[in-house]
mmCIF file of C-alpha atoms and ligand atoms in Angstrom:
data_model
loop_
_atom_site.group_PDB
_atom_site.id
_atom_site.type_symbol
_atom_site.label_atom_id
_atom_site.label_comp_id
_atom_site.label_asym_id
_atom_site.label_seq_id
_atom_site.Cartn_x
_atom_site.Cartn_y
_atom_site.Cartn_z
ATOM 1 C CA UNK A 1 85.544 95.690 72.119
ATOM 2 C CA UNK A 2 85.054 94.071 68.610
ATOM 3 C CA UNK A 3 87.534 92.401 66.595
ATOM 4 C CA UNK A 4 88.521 94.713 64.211
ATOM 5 C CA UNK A 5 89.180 92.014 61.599
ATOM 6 C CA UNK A 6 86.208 89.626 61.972
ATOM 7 C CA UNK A 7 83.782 91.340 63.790
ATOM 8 C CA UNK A 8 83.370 89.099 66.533
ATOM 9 C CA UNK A 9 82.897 90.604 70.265
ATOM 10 C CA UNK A 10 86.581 90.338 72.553
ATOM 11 C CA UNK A 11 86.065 90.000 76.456
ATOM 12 C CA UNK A 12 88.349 92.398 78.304
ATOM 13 C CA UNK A 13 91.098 89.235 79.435
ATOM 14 C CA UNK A 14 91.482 88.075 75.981
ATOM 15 C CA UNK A 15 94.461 88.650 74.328
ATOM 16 C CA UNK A 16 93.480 87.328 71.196
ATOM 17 C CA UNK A 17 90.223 87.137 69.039
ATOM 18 C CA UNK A 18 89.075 83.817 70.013
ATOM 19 C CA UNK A 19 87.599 83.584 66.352
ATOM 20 C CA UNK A 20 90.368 84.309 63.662
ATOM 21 C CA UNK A 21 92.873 84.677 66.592
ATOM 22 C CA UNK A 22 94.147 88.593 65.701
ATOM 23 C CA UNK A 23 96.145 89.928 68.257
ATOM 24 C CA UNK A 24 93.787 92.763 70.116
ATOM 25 C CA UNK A 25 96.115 94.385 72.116
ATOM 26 C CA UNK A 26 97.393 93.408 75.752
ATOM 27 C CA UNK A 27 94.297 93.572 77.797
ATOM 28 C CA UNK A 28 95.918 96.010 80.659
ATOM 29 C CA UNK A 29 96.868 98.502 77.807
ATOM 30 C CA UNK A 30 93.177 98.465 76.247
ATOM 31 C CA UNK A 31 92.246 99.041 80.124
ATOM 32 C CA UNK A 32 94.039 102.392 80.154
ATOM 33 C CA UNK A 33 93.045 103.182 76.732
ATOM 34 C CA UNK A 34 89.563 103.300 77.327
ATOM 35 C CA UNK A 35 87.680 107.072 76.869
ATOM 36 C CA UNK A 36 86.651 107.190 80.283
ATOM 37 C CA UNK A 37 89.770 106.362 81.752
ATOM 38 C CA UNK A 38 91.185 108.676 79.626
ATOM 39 C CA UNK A 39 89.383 111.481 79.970
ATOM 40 C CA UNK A 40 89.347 110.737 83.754
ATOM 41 C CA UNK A 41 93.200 111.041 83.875
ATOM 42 C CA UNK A 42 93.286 113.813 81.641
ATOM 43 C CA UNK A 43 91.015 115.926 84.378
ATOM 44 C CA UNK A 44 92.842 115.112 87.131
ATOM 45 C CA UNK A 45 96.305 115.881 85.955
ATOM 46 C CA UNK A 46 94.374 119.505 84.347
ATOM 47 C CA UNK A 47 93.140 119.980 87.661
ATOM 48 C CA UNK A 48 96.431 119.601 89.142
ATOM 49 C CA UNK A 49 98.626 121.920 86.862
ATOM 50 C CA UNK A 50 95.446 124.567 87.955
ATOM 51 C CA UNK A 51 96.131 123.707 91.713
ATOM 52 C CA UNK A 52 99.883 124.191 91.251
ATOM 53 C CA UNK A 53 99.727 127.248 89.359
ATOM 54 C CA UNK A 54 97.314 128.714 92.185
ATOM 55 C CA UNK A 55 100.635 127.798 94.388
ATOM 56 C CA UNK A 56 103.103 129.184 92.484
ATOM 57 C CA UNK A 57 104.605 126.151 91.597
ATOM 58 C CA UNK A 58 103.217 126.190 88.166
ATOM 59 C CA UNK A 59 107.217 125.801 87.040
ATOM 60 C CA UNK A 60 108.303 122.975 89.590
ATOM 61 C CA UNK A 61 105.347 120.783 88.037
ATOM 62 C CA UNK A 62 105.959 121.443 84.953
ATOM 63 C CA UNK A 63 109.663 120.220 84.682
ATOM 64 C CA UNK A 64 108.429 117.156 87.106
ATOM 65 C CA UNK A 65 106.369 116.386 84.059
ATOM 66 C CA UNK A 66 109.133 116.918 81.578
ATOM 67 C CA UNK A 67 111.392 114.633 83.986
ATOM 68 C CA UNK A 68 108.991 111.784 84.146
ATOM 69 C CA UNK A 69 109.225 111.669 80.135
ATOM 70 C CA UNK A 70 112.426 109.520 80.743
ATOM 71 C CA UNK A 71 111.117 107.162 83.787
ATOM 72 C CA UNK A 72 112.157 104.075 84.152
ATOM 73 C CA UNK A 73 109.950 100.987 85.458
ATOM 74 C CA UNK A 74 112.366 99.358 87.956
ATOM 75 C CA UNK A 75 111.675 95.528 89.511
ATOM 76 C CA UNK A 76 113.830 95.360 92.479
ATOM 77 C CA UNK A 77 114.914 91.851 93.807
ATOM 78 C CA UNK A 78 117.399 89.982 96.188
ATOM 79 C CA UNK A 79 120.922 89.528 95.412
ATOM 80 C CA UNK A 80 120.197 85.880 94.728
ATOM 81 C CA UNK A 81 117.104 85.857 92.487
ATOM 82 C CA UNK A 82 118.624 88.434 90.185
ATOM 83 C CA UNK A 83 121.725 86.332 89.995
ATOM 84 C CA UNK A 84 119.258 83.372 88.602
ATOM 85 C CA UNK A 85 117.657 85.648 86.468
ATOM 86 C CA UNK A 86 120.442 86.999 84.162
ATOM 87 C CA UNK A 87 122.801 83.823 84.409
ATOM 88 C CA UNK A 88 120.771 82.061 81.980
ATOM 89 C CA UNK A 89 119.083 82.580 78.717
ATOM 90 C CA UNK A 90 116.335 80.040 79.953
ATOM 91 C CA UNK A 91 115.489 81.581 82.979
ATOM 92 C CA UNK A 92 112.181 83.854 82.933
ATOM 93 C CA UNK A 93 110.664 85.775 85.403
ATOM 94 C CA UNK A 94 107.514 84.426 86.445
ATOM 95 C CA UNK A 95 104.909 85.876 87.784
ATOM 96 C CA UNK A 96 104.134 84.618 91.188
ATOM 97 C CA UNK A 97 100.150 83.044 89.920
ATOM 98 C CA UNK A 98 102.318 81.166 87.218
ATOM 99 C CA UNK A 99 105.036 79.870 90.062
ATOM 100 C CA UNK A 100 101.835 78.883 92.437
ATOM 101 C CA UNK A 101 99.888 76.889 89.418
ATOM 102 C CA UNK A 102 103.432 75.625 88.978
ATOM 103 C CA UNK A 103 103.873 73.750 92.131
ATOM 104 C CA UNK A 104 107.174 76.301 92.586
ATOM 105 C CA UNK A 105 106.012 78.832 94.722
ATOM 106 C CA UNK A 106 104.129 78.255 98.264
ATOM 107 C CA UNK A 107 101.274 81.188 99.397
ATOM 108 C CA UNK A 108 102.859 82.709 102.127
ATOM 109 C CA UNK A 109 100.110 82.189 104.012
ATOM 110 C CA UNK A 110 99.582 85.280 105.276
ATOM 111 C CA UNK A 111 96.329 88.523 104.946
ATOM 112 C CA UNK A 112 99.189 89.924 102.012
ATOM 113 C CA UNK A 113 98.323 86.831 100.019
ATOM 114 C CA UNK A 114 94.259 87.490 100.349
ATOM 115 C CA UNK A 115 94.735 91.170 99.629
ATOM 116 C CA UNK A 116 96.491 90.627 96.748
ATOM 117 C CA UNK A 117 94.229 88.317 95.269
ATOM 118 C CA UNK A 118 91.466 90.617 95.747
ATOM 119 C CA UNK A 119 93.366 93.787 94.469
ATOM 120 C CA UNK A 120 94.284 91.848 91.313
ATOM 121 C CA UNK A 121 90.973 89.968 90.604
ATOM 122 C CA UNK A 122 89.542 93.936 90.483
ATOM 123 C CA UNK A 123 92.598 95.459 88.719
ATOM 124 C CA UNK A 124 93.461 92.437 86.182
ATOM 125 C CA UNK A 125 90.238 90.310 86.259
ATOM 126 C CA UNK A 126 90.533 86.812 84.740
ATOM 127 C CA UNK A 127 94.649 87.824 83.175
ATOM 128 C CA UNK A 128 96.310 88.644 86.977
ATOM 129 C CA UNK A 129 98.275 85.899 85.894
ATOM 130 C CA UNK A 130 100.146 87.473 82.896
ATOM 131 C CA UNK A 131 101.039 90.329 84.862
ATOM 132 C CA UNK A 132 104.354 91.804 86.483
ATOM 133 C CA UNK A 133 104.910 94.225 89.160
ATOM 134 C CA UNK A 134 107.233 96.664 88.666
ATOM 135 C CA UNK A 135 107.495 100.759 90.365
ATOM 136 C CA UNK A 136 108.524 104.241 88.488
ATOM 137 C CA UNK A 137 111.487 105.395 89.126
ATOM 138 C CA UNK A 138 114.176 108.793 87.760
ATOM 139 C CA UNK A 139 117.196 107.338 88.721
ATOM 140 C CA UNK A 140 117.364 103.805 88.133
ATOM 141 C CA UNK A 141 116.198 102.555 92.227
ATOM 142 C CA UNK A 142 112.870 100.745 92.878
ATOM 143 C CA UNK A 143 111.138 99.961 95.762
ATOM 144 C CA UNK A 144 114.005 98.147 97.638
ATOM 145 C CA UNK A 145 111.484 97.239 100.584
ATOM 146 C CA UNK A 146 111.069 94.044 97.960
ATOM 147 C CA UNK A 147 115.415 93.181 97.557
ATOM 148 C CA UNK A 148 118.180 94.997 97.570
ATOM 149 C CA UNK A 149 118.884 95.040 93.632
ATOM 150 C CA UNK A 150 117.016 97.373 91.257
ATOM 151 C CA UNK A 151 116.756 96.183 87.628
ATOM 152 C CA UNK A 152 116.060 98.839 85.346
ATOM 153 C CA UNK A 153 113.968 97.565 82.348
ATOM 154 C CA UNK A 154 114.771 98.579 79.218
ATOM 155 C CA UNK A 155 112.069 100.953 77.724
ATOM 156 C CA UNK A 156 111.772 98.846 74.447
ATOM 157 C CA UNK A 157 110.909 96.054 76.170
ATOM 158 C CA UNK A 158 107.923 97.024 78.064
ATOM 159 C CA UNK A 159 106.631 99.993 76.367
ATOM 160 C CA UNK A 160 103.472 98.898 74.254
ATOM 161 C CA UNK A 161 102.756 96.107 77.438
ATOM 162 C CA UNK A 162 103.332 98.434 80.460
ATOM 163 C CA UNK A 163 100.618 100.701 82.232
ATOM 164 C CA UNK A 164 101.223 102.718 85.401
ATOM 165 C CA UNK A 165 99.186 102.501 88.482
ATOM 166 C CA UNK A 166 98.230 105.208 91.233
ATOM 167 C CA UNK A 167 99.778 103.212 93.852
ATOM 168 C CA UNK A 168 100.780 99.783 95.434
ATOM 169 C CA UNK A 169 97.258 98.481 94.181
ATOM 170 C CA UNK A 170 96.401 96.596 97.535
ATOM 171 C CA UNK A 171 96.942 99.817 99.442
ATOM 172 C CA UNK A 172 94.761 101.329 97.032
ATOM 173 C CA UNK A 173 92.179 99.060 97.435
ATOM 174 C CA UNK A 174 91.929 99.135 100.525
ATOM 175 C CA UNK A 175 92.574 102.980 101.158
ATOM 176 C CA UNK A 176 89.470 103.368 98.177
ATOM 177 C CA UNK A 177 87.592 100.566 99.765
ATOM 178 C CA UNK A 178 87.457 98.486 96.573
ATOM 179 C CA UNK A 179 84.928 95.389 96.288
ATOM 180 C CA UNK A 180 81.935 93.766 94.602
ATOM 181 C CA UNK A 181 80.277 96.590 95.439
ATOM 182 C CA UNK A 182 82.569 99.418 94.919
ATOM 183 C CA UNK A 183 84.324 99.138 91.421
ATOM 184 C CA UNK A 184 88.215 100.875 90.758
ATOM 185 C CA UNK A 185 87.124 104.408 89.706
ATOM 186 C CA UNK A 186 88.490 105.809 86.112
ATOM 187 C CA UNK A 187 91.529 107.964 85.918
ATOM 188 C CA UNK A 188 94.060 105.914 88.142
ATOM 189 C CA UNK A 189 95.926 103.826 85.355
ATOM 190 C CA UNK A 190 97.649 104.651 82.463
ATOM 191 C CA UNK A 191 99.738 104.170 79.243
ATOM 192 C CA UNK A 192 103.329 104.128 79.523
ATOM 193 C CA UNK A 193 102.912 107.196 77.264
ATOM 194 C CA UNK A 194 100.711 108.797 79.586
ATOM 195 C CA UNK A 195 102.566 107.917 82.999
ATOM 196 C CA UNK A 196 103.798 111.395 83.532
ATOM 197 C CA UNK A 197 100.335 112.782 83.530
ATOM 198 C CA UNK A 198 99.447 109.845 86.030
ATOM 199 C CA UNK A 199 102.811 110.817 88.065
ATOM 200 C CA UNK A 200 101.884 114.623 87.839
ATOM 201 C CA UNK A 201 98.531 114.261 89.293
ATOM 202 C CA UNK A 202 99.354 112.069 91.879
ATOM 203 C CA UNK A 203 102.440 114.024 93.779
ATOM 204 C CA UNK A 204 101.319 117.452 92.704
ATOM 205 C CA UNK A 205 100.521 118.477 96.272
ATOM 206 C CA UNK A 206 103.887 117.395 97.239
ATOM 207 C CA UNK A 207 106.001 119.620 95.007
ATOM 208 C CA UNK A 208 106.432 123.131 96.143
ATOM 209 C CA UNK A 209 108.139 126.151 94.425
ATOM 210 C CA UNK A 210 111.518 125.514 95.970
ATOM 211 C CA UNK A 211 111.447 121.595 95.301
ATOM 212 C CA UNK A 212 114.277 121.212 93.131
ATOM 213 C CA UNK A 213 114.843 118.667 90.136
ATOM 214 C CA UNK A 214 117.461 116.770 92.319
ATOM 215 C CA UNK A 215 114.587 116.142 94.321
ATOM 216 C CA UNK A 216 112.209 114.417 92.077
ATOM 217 C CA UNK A 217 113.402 110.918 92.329
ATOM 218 C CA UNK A 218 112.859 110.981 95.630
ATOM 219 C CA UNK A 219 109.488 112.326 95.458
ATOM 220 C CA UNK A 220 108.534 109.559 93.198
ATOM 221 C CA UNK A 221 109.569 106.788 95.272
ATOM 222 C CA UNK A 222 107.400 108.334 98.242
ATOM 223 C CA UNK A 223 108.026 109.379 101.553
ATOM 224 C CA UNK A 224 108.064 105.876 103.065
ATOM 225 C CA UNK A 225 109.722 104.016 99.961
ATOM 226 C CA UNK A 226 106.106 102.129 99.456
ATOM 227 C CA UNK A 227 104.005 104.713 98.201
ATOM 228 C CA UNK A 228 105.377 104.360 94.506
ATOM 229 C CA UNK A 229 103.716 104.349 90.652
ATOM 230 C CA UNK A 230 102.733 100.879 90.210
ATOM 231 C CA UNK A 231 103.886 99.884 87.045
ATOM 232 C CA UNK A 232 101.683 96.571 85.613
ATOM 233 C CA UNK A 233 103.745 94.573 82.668
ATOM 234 C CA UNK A 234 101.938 91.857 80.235
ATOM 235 C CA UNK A 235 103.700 88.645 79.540
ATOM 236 C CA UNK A 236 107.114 87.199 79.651
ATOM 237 C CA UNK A 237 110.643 89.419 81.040
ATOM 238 C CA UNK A 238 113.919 87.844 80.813
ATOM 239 C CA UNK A 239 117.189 89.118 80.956
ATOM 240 C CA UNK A 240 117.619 90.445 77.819
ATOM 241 C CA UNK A 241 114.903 92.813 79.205
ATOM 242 C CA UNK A 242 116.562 94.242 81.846
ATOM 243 C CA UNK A 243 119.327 97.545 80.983
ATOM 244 C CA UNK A 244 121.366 97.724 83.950
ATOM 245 C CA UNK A 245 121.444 96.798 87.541
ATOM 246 C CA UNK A 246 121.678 99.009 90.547
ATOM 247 C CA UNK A 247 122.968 97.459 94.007
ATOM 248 C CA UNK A 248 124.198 98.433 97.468
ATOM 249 C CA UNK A 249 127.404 97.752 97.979
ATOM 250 C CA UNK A 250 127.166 94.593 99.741
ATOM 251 C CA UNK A 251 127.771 93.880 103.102
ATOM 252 C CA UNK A 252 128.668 90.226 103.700
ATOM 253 C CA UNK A 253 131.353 87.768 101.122
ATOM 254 C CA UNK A 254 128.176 85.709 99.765
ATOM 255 C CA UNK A 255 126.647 88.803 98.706
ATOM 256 C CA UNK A 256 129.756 89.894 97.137
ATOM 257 C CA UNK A 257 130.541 86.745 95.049
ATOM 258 C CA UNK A 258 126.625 86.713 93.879
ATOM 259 C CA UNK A 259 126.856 90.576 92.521
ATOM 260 C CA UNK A 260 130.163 89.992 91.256
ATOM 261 C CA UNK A 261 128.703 86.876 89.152
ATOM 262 C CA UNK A 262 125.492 89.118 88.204
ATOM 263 C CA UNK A 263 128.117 91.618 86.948
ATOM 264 C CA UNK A 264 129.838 89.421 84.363
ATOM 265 C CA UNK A 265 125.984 89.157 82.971
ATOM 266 C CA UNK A 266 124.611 92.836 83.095
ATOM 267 C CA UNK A 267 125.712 96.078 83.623
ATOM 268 C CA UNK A 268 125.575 96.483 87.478
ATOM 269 C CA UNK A 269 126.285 99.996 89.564
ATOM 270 C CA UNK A 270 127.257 99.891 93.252
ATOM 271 C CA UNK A 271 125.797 102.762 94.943
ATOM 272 C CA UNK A 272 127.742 103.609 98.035
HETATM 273 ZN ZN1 LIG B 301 88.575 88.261 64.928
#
């Protein structure tokens, strides 16, 4: 891409013209932007809506579609972390590259760690570090394999930085095969605008004409909680990003006290 002010050429990790410094656009956003990625999307979720009209559940995918208009992206986190999080204005919430280069955050040390390195050096080469992991959602719950306490961002926070993803990108990796060799194909990220298309075209063959709307959400988290919409965020979160909080009713007295201190921060919901 060229700078649109000055002319000079912008590498696909830079924020910022490195000559007159104009802001280019966050480089995951300019990712999903590009034609082919676009035009990749746009067949598969065409080919879909032909696929589900063939199975007369032209409808059903349809009003999935209109659902996912009002999606939330949804980071889900312990009890304890999310407590840290909203009881200060100072806190942020890194991103775990940024708590490594820190010196506050150990590798875990285990294949996870290698995989995601890999995933995100072909997903987010040379800006992995700017960027935060968060899942689709309907109705407010994430992918609570990764903590117990959903935090619903709010839309106006993340909605010119945020992209959505196929899947967990180191499954997808792996499940495409991803390397130096094999590059990520177009039409598996979008714009937050576009998510719904990326949704559609993903779960299509999972709707049927008696799936009803009170079963989307469930749908969208997939069948084994993991196999969500990866939703990629540029740059900083805080708590004045997130809109409410959704919890499970907790089961021990430490876990009580900590929600119960969240909840004079945020808006928390117990779920039963
Ligand atoms: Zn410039």
């Amino acid at each position: 891409m060229v700078c649109p002010r000055c002319g000079t050429d912008v590498r696909g990790n830079e924020r910022n013209c490195t000559s007159c410094g104009n802001d280019i656009g966050y480089p995951n956003v300019r990712a999903a932007k590009e034609l082919q990625e676009k035009a990749a999307l746009a067949d598969r979720y065409k080919k879909a809506l032909e696929n589900a009209s063939k199975r007369g559940c032209g409808d059903v995918v349809v009003a999935f579609m209109e659902e996912l208009k009002s999606s939330v992206a949804v980071i889900c986190r312990s009890v304890s972390k999310v407590k840290e999080l909203v009881s200060s204005g100072n806190e942020l919430y890194a991103s775990f590259y940024q708590l490594v280069g820190a010196g506050a955050r150990r590798l875990e040390g285990t294949k996870m760690d290698w995989e995601r390195r890999i995933a995100d050096s072909i997903i987010f080469p040379y800006y992995e570090q700017e960027v935060r992991f968060a899942s689709l959602s309907l109705d407010g719950l994430g992918a609570t394999a990764y903590g117990g306490c959903s935090m619903v961002l709010k839309d106006v926070a993340i909605s010119e930085r945020a992209t959505a993803f196929e899947e967990n990108s180191v499954f997808f990796c792996k499940r495409l095969n991803l390397g130096v060799a094999n590059p990520l194909p177009p039409g598996y990220r979008a714009t937050w605008e576009d998510r719904g298309m990326l949704a559609t075209a993903k779960f299509e063959p999972r709707l049927t004409s008696s799936t009803t709307a009170a079963g989307f959400p469930a749908i969208l988290v997939g069948s084994t909680g993991q196999d969500f919409v990866e939703v990629h965020i540029f740059g900083t979160l805080d708590r004045g990003s997130i809109e409410r909080i959704l919890a499970r009713k907790p089961t021990t007295e430490p876990d009580r006290i900590l929600l119960e201190e969240v909840g004079r921060y945020s808006k928390v919901e117990i779920l039963p």
